[in-house]
C-alpha cells in the first residue's frame, strides 16, 4: 500500500484547507483500512490529528482540532480527506497520513502505523 498526501499550502489564520491522502497498490477497498492523519511541527514530536476506523468508518479527532478539522473517506476514490477550518498559526506543521490494516485501540500512537505518506506542509501565517 502506498499513500500520497497533498493539499498543503500557505493560508491565513482563520482560513481553510483540505488535505487528501490517496491510496494505491492495494486490491481491497479503503473501507477495510484504518487511516490516520498526524502532524509534526518544527522541533516538536509527531502528534495525532484524526483517524477513521476500518469498516465502521467511525472517526476520532484530537482535542486540539475537534470542531475545526474533519476526517472523511471516499471509498470509491480510495482517498481520505482532512478538512481543516478556522486554521491557527499553531496548526503549522507537516501533515502525514498513515495506514494500518486493522483498527487499534491505540489509534492515536504513531507506532501503530507501518505505512506513511510523504507529508504535505501546511503553513498558517498572515
JSON list of C-alpha atoms in Angstrom, two decimals:
[
{"chain": "A", "resi": 1, "resn": "UNK", "atom": "CA", "xyz": [0.00, 0.00, 0.00]},
{"chain": "A", "resi": 2, "resn": "UNK", "atom": "CA", "xyz": [1.26, 3.48, -0.90]},
{"chain": "A", "resi": 3, "resn": "UNK", "atom": "CA", "xyz": [-0.05, 6.76, 0.42]},
{"chain": "A", "resi": 4, "resn": "UNK", "atom": "CA", "xyz": [0.20, 10.14, -1.31]},
{"chain": "A", "resi": 5, "resn": "UNK", "atom": "CA", "xyz": [-0.62, 13.22, 0.77]},
{"chain": "A", "resi": 6, "resn": "UNK", "atom": "CA", "xyz": [-1.42, 16.51, -0.93]},
{"chain": "A", "resi": 7, "resn": "UNK", "atom": "CA", "xyz": [-3.27, 19.78, -0.47]},
{"chain": "A", "resi": 8, "resn": "UNK", "atom": "CA", "xyz": [-0.95, 21.67, 1.84]},
{"chain": "A", "resi": 9, "resn": "UNK", "atom": "CA", "xyz": [0.00, 25.29, 1.35]},
{"chain": "A", "resi": 10, "resn": "UNK", "atom": "CA", "xyz": [0.09, 28.75, 2.86]},
{"chain": "A", "resi": 11, "resn": "UNK", "atom": "CA", "xyz": [-3.13, 30.05, 4.39]},
{"chain": "A", "resi": 12, "resn": "UNK", "atom": "CA", "xyz": [-4.04, 32.99, 6.59]},
{"chain": "A", "resi": 13, "resn": "UNK", "atom": "CA", "xyz": [-5.30, 32.48, 10.14]},
{"chain": "A", "resi": 14, "resn": "UNK", "atom": "CA", "xyz": [-8.99, 31.65, 10.07]},
{"chain": "A", "resi": 15, "resn": "UNK", "atom": "CA", "xyz": [-8.71, 30.13, 6.61]},
{"chain": "A", "resi": 16, "resn": "UNK", "atom": "CA", "xyz": [-9.38, 26.60, 5.38]},
{"chain": "A", "resi": 17, "resn": "UNK", "atom": "CA", "xyz": [-7.56, 23.84, 3.56]},
{"chain": "A", "resi": 18, "resn": "UNK", "atom": "CA", "xyz": [-8.48, 20.31, 2.54]},
{"chain": "A", "resi": 19, "resn": "UNK", "atom": "CA", "xyz": [-5.77, 17.68, 2.60]},
{"chain": "A", "resi": 20, "resn": "UNK", "atom": "CA", "xyz": [-6.06, 14.49, 0.58]},
{"chain": "A", "resi": 21, "resn": "UNK", "atom": "CA", "xyz": [-4.48, 11.09, 1.18]},
{"chain": "A", "resi": 22, "resn": "UNK", "atom": "CA", "xyz": [-4.70, 8.99, -1.96]},
{"chain": "A", "resi": 23, "resn": "UNK", "atom": "CA", "xyz": [-4.08, 5.27, -1.52]},
{"chain": "A", "resi": 24, "resn": "UNK", "atom": "CA", "xyz": [-2.80, 2.84, -4.13]},
{"chain": "A", "resi": 25, "resn": "UNK", "atom": "CA", "xyz": [-1.16, -0.55, -4.51]},
{"chain": "A", "resi": 26, "resn": "UNK", "atom": "CA", "xyz": [-3.93, -2.50, -2.82]},
{"chain": "A", "resi": 27, "resn": "UNK", "atom": "CA", "xyz": [-6.67, -4.78, -4.03]},
{"chain": "A", "resi": 28, "resn": "UNK", "atom": "CA", "xyz": [-9.08, -4.19, -1.17]},
{"chain": "A", "resi": 29, "resn": "UNK", "atom": "CA", "xyz": [-11.17, -1.12, -0.58]},
{"chain": "A", "resi": 30, "resn": "UNK", "atom": "CA", "xyz": [-10.05, 1.52, 1.90]},
{"chain": "A", "resi": 31, "resn": "UNK", "atom": "CA", "xyz": [-13.28, 0.53, 3.62]},
{"chain": "A", "resi": 32, "resn": "UNK", "atom": "CA", "xyz": [-11.16, -2.18, 5.26]},
{"chain": "A", "resi": 33, "resn": "UNK", "atom": "CA", "xyz": [-8.32, 0.18, 6.23]},
{"chain": "A", "resi": 34, "resn": "UNK", "atom": "CA", "xyz": [-7.71, 2.36, 9.23]},
{"chain": "A", "resi": 35, "resn": "UNK", "atom": "CA", "xyz": [-6.14, 5.63, 8.16]},
{"chain": "A", "resi": 36, "resn": "UNK", "atom": "CA", "xyz": [-4.96, 8.48, 10.32]},
{"chain": "A", "resi": 37, "resn": "UNK", "atom": "CA", "xyz": [-3.50, 11.95, 10.00]},
{"chain": "A", "resi": 38, "resn": "UNK", "atom": "CA", "xyz": [-0.57, 13.06, 12.12]},
{"chain": "A", "resi": 39, "resn": "UNK", "atom": "CA", "xyz": [1.38, 16.29, 12.08]},
{"chain": "A", "resi": 40, "resn": "UNK", "atom": "CA", "xyz": [4.83, 17.39, 13.10]},
{"chain": "A", "resi": 41, "resn": "UNK", "atom": "CA", "xyz": [5.79, 20.98, 13.76]},
{"chain": "A", "resi": 42, "resn": "UNK", "atom": "CA", "xyz": [9.45, 22.11, 13.72]},
{"chain": "A", "resi": 43, "resn": "UNK", "atom": "CA", "xyz": [11.21, 20.98, 16.88]},
{"chain": "A", "resi": 44, "resn": "UNK", "atom": "CA", "xyz": [8.21, 19.03, 18.13]},
{"chain": "A", "resi": 45, "resn": "UNK", "atom": "CA", "xyz": [7.19, 15.40, 18.21]},
{"chain": "A", "resi": 46, "resn": "UNK", "atom": "CA", "xyz": [4.74, 13.95, 15.73]},
{"chain": "A", "resi": 47, "resn": "UNK", "atom": "CA", "xyz": [1.21, 14.20, 17.11]},
{"chain": "A", "resi": 48, "resn": "UNK", "atom": "CA", "xyz": [-2.10, 12.57, 16.31]},
{"chain": "A", "resi": 49, "resn": "UNK", "atom": "CA", "xyz": [-4.68, 14.68, 14.49]},
{"chain": "A", "resi": 50, "resn": "UNK", "atom": "CA", "xyz": [-7.52, 12.40, 13.35]},
{"chain": "A", "resi": 51, "resn": "UNK", "atom": "CA", "xyz": [-8.33, 8.84, 12.31]},
{"chain": "A", "resi": 52, "resn": "UNK", "atom": "CA", "xyz": [-11.04, 6.94, 10.50]},
{"chain": "A", "resi": 53, "resn": "UNK", "atom": "CA", "xyz": [-11.71, 3.38, 11.59]},
{"chain": "A", "resi": 54, "resn": "UNK", "atom": "CA", "xyz": [-11.83, 0.46, 9.22]},
{"chain": "A", "resi": 55, "resn": "UNK", "atom": "CA", "xyz": [-15.25, -0.91, 8.29]},
{"chain": "A", "resi": 56, "resn": "UNK", "atom": "CA", "xyz": [-17.41, 1.20, 10.61]},
{"chain": "A", "resi": 57, "resn": "UNK", "atom": "CA", "xyz": [-15.96, 4.49, 9.41]},
{"chain": "A", "resi": 58, "resn": "UNK", "atom": "CA", "xyz": [-16.09, 5.91, 12.92]},
{"chain": "A", "resi": 59, "resn": "UNK", "atom": "CA", "xyz": [-13.92, 9.00, 13.24]},
{"chain": "A", "resi": 60, "resn": "UNK", "atom": "CA", "xyz": [-11.70, 10.27, 16.01]},
{"chain": "A", "resi": 61, "resn": "UNK", "atom": "CA", "xyz": [-10.17, 13.72, 16.41]},
{"chain": "A", "resi": 62, "resn": "UNK", "atom": "CA", "xyz": [-7.58, 15.16, 18.75]},
{"chain": "A", "resi": 63, "resn": "UNK", "atom": "CA", "xyz": [-8.95, 17.63, 21.27]},
{"chain": "A", "resi": 64, "resn": "UNK", "atom": "CA", "xyz": [-6.81, 20.37, 19.76]},
{"chain": "A", "resi": 65, "resn": "UNK", "atom": "CA", "xyz": [-8.62, 20.14, 16.41]},
{"chain": "A", "resi": 66, "resn": "UNK", "atom": "CA", "xyz": [-12.07, 18.96, 17.45]},
{"chain": "A", "resi": 67, "resn": "UNK", "atom": "CA", "xyz": [-14.75, 21.17, 15.97]},
{"chain": "A", "resi": 68, "resn": "UNK", "atom": "CA", "xyz": [-12.35, 22.62, 13.40]},
{"chain": "A", "resi": 69, "resn": "UNK", "atom": "CA", "xyz": [-10.99, 19.61, 11.49]},
{"chain": "A", "resi": 70, "resn": "UNK", "atom": "CA", "xyz": [-12.97, 16.75, 9.99]},
{"chain": "A", "resi": 71, "resn": "UNK", "atom": "CA", "xyz": [-11.62, 13.47, 8.63]},
{"chain": "A", "resi": 72, "resn": "UNK", "atom": "CA", "xyz": [-13.62, 11.64, 5.99]},
{"chain": "A", "resi": 73, "resn": "UNK", "atom": "CA", "xyz": [-13.12, 8.95, 3.37]},
{"chain": "A", "resi": 74, "resn": "UNK", "atom": "CA", "xyz": [-14.36, 8.34, -0.14]},
{"chain": "A", "resi": 75, "resn": "UNK", "atom": "CA", "xyz": [-14.35, 4.59, -0.74]},
{"chain": "A", "resi": 76, "resn": "UNK", "atom": "CA", "xyz": [-14.91, 4.97, -4.48]},
{"chain": "A", "resi": 77, "resn": "UNK", "atom": "CA", "xyz": [-11.84, 7.19, -4.85]},
{"chain": "A", "resi": 78, "resn": "UNK", "atom": "CA", "xyz": [-9.70, 5.31, -2.32]},
{"chain": "A", "resi": 79, "resn": "UNK", "atom": "CA", "xyz": [-8.98, 8.64, -0.70]},
{"chain": "A", "resi": 80, "resn": "UNK", "atom": "CA", "xyz": [-9.15, 10.02, 2.82]},
{"chain": "A", "resi": 81, "resn": "UNK", "atom": "CA", "xyz": [-9.57, 13.75, 3.41]},
{"chain": "A", "resi": 82, "resn": "UNK", "atom": "CA", "xyz": [-8.83, 16.15, 6.23]},
{"chain": "A", "resi": 83, "resn": "UNK", "atom": "CA", "xyz": [-10.95, 19.28, 6.06]},
{"chain": "A", "resi": 84, "resn": "UNK", "atom": "CA", "xyz": [-9.30, 21.98, 8.14]},
{"chain": "A", "resi": 85, "resn": "UNK", "atom": "CA", "xyz": [-11.26, 25.09, 9.06]},
{"chain": "A", "resi": 86, "resn": "UNK", "atom": "CA", "xyz": [-10.53, 28.04, 11.35]},
{"chain": "A", "resi": 87, "resn": "UNK", "atom": "CA", "xyz": [-6.82, 27.41, 11.00]},
{"chain": "A", "resi": 88, "resn": "UNK", "atom": "CA", "xyz": [-4.45, 28.85, 13.58]},
{"chain": "A", "resi": 89, "resn": "UNK", "atom": "CA", "xyz": [-0.71, 29.53, 13.45]},
{"chain": "A", "resi": 90, "resn": "UNK", "atom": "CA", "xyz": [-0.27, 26.59, 15.87]},
{"chain": "A", "resi": 91, "resn": "UNK", "atom": "CA", "xyz": [-1.60, 24.30, 13.14]},
{"chain": "A", "resi": 92, "resn": "UNK", "atom": "CA", "xyz": [1.55, 24.95, 11.10]},
{"chain": "A", "resi": 93, "resn": "UNK", "atom": "CA", "xyz": [3.23, 21.59, 10.53]},
{"chain": "A", "resi": 94, "resn": "UNK", "atom": "CA", "xyz": [3.99, 18.86, 8.05]},
{"chain": "A", "resi": 95, "resn": "UNK", "atom": "CA", "xyz": [0.91, 16.66, 7.86]},
{"chain": "A", "resi": 96, "resn": "UNK", "atom": "CA", "xyz": [1.28, 12.94, 7.26]},
{"chain": "A", "resi": 97, "resn": "UNK", "atom": "CA", "xyz": [-1.28, 10.25, 6.54]},
{"chain": "A", "resi": 98, "resn": "UNK", "atom": "CA", "xyz": [-0.67, 6.73, 7.79]},
{"chain": "A", "resi": 99, "resn": "UNK", "atom": "CA", "xyz": [-2.28, 3.32, 7.33]},
{"chain": "A", "resi": 100, "resn": "UNK", "atom": "CA", "xyz": [-2.74, 0.08, 9.19]},
{"chain": "A", "resi": 101, "resn": "UNK", "atom": "CA", "xyz": [-4.76, -2.97, 8.20]},
{"chain": "A", "resi": 102, "resn": "UNK", "atom": "CA", "xyz": [-6.91, -3.26, 11.29]},
{"chain": "A", "resi": 103, "resn": "UNK", "atom": "CA", "xyz": [-8.11, -0.93, 13.97]},
{"chain": "A", "resi": 104, "resn": "UNK", "atom": "CA", "xyz": [-6.00, -0.39, 17.06]},
{"chain": "A", "resi": 105, "resn": "UNK", "atom": "CA", "xyz": [-7.25, 0.93, 20.37]},
{"chain": "A", "resi": 106, "resn": "UNK", "atom": "CA", "xyz": [-4.02, 2.93, 20.41]},
{"chain": "A", "resi": 107, "resn": "UNK", "atom": "CA", "xyz": [-5.01, 4.61, 17.14]},
{"chain": "A", "resi": 108, "resn": "UNK", "atom": "CA", "xyz": [-3.50, 7.90, 18.43]},
{"chain": "A", "resi": 109, "resn": "UNK", "atom": "CA", "xyz": [0.02, 6.45, 18.59]},
{"chain": "A", "resi": 110, "resn": "UNK", "atom": "CA", "xyz": [2.25, 6.77, 15.54]},
{"chain": "A", "resi": 111, "resn": "UNK", "atom": "CA", "xyz": [3.89, 3.45, 16.42]},
{"chain": "A", "resi": 112, "resn": "UNK", "atom": "CA", "xyz": [0.67, 1.66, 15.42]},
{"chain": "A", "resi": 113, "resn": "UNK", "atom": "CA", "xyz": [1.06, 2.57, 11.74]},
{"chain": "A", "resi": 114, "resn": "UNK", "atom": "CA", "xyz": [3.54, 0.88, 9.45]},
{"chain": "A", "resi": 115, "resn": "UNK", "atom": "CA", "xyz": [2.89, 2.75, 6.23]},
{"chain": "A", "resi": 116, "resn": "UNK", "atom": "CA", "xyz": [3.23, 6.50, 5.85]},
{"chain": "A", "resi": 117, "resn": "UNK", "atom": "CA", "xyz": [2.79, 9.06, 3.11]},
{"chain": "A", "resi": 118, "resn": "UNK", "atom": "CA", "xyz": [5.49, 11.62, 2.34]},
{"chain": "A", "resi": 119, "resn": "UNK", "atom": "CA", "xyz": [3.86, 14.55, 4.13]},
{"chain": "A", "resi": 120, "resn": "UNK", "atom": "CA", "xyz": [2.45, 17.87, 3.00]},
{"chain": "A", "resi": 121, "resn": "UNK", "atom": "CA", "xyz": [3.37, 21.21, 4.54]},
{"chain": "A", "resi": 122, "resn": "UNK", "atom": "CA", "xyz": [0.69, 23.45, 5.99]},
{"chain": "A", "resi": 123, "resn": "UNK", "atom": "CA", "xyz": [1.72, 26.98, 6.94]},
{"chain": "A", "resi": 124, "resn": "UNK", "atom": "CA", "xyz": [-0.73, 29.26, 8.73]},
{"chain": "A", "resi": 125, "resn": "UNK", "atom": "CA", "xyz": [0.53, 32.81, 8.71]},
{"chain": "A", "resi": 126, "resn": "UNK", "atom": "CA", "xyz": [-0.57, 36.33, 7.90]}
]
